[in-house]
Short mmCIF file of C-alpha atoms in Angstrom, two decimals:
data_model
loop_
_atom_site.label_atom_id
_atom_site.label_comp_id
_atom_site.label_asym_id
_atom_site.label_seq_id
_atom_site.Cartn_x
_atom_site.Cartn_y
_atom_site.Cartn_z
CA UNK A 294 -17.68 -12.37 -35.42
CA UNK A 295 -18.33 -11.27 -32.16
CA UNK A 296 -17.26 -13.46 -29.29
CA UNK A 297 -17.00 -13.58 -25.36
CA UNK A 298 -14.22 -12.55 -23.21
CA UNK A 299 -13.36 -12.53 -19.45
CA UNK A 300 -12.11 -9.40 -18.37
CA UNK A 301 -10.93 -7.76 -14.98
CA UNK A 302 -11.15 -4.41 -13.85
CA UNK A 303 -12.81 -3.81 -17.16
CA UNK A 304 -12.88 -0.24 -18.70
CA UNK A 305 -9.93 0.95 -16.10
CA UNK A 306 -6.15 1.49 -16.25
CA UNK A 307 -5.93 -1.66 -14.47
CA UNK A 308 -7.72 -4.14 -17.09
CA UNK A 309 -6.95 -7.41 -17.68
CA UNK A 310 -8.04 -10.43 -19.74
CA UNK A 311 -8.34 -13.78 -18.08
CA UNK A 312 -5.62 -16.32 -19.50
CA UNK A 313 -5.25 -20.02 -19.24
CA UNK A 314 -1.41 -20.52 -18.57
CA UNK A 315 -0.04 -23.96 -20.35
CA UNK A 316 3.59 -24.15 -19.77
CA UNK A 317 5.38 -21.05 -20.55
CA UNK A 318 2.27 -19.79 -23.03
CA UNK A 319 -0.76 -17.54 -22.08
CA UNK A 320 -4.22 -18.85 -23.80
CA UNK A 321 -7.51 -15.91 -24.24
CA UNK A 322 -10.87 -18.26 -24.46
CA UNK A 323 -13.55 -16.42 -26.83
CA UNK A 324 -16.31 -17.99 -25.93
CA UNK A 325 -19.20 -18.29 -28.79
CA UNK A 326 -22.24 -17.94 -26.30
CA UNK A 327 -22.58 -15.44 -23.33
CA UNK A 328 -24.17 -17.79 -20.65
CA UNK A 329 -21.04 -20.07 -21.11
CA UNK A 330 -18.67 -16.67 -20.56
CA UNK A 331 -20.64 -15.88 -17.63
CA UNK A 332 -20.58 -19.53 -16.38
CA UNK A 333 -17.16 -19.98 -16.62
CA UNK A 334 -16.92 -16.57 -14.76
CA UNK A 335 -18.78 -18.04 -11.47
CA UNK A 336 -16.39 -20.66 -11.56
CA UNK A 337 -13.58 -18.93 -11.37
CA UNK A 338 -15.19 -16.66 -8.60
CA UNK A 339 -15.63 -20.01 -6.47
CA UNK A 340 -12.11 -20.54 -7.39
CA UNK A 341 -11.68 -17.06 -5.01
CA UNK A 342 -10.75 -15.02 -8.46
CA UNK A 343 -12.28 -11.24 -8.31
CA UNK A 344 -15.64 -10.86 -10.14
CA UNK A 345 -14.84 -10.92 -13.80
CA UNK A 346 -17.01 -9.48 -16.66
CA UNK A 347 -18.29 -11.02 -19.70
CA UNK A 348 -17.47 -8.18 -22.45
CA UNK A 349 -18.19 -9.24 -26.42
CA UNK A 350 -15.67 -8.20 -28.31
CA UNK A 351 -14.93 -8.66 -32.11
CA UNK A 352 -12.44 -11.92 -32.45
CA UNK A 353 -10.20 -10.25 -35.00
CA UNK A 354 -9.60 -7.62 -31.81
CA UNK A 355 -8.76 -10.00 -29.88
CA UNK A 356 -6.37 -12.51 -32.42
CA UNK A 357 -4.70 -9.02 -32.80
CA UNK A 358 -4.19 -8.48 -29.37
CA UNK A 359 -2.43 -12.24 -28.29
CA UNK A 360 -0.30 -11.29 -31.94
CA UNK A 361 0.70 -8.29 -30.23
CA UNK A 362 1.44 -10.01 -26.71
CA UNK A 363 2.84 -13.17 -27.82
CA UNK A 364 -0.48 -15.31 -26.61
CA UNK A 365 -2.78 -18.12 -28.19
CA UNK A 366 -6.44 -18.24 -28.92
CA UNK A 367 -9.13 -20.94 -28.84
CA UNK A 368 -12.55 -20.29 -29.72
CA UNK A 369 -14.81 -22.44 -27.46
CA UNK A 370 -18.06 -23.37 -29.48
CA UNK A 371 -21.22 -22.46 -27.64
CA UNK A 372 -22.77 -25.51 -25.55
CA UNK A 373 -18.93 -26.26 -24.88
CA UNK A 374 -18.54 -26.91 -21.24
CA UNK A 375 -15.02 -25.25 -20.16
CA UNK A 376 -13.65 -25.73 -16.84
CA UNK A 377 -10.90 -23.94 -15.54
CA UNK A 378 -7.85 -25.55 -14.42
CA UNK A 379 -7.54 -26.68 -10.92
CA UNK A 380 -4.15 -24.61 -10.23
CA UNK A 381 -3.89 -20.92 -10.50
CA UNK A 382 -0.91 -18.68 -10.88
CA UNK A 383 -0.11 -17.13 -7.64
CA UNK A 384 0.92 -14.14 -9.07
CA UNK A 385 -1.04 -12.00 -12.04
CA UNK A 386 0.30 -9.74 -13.98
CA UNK A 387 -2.67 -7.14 -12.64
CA UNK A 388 -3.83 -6.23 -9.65
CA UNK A 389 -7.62 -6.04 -8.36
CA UNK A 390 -9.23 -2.33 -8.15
CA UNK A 391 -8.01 -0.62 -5.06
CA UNK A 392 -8.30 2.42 -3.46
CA UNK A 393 -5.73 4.44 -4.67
CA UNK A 394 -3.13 5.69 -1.87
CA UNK A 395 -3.44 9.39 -1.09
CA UNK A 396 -0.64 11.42 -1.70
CA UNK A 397 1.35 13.38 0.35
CA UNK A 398 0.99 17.12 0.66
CA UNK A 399 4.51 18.20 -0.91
CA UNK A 400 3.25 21.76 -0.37
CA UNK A 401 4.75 21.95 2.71
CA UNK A 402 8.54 20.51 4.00
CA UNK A 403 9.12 18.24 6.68
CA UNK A 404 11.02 21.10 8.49
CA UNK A 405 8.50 23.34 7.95
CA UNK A 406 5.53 20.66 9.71
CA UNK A 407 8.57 20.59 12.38
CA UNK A 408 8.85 23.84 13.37
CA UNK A 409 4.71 23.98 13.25
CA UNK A 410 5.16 21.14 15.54
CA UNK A 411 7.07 22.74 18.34
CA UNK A 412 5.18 25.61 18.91
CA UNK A 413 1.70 23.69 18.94
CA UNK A 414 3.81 21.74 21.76
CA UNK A 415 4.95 24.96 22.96
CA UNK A 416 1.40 25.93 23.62
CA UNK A 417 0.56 23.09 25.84
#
């Protein structure tokens, strides 16, 4: 059966599923119906979470995947209002997309930028 799922920084290095965190345990919501992924997606965006997006996925894929990572399930039955929880984690275990950081030109040494350095200056 194909269900719902809230995802992150989908189809990147960086993805992420959204969780509901009860106690010590993670929760994935596969939704039945669409709209009520997507709805539940606007309210976490007015809860200031980054834009998630509604991917349908096949819910054997995703009982797999909380098996492999130790989290629960529930299947919310379309028509099914959920809500998410008023508190949020402070810290996720991804990050939004950001640019990444350039990185530095290791083709040339500190001393050597140095000495490049001095006789720019020297020029002045």
């Amino acid at each position: 059966m194909r269900v719902f799922v809230l995802l992150f920084n989908a189809r990147t290095e960086n993805e992420g599923i959204h969780t509901i965190q009860l106690g010590d345990r993670n929760k994935v919501l596969m939704f039945e119906s669409e709209d009520d992924a997507t709805r539940f997606g606007v309210m976490l965006e007015a809860q200031d979470f980054p834009e998630p997006t509604v991917e349908a996925i096949d819910d054997e894929e995703i009982k797999e995947f909380c098996d492999s990572v130790d989290y629960d399930w529930e299947l919310v039955p379309a028509g099914a209002l959920a809500i998410p929880p008023e508190d949020n984690v402070t810290q996720t275990q991804w990050q939004p997309e950001s640019d990444p950081e350039p990185e530095p030109d290791s083709e040339v040494s500190q001393n050597e930028l140095d000495s490049i350095r001095r006789r720019l200056e020297g020029l002045l």
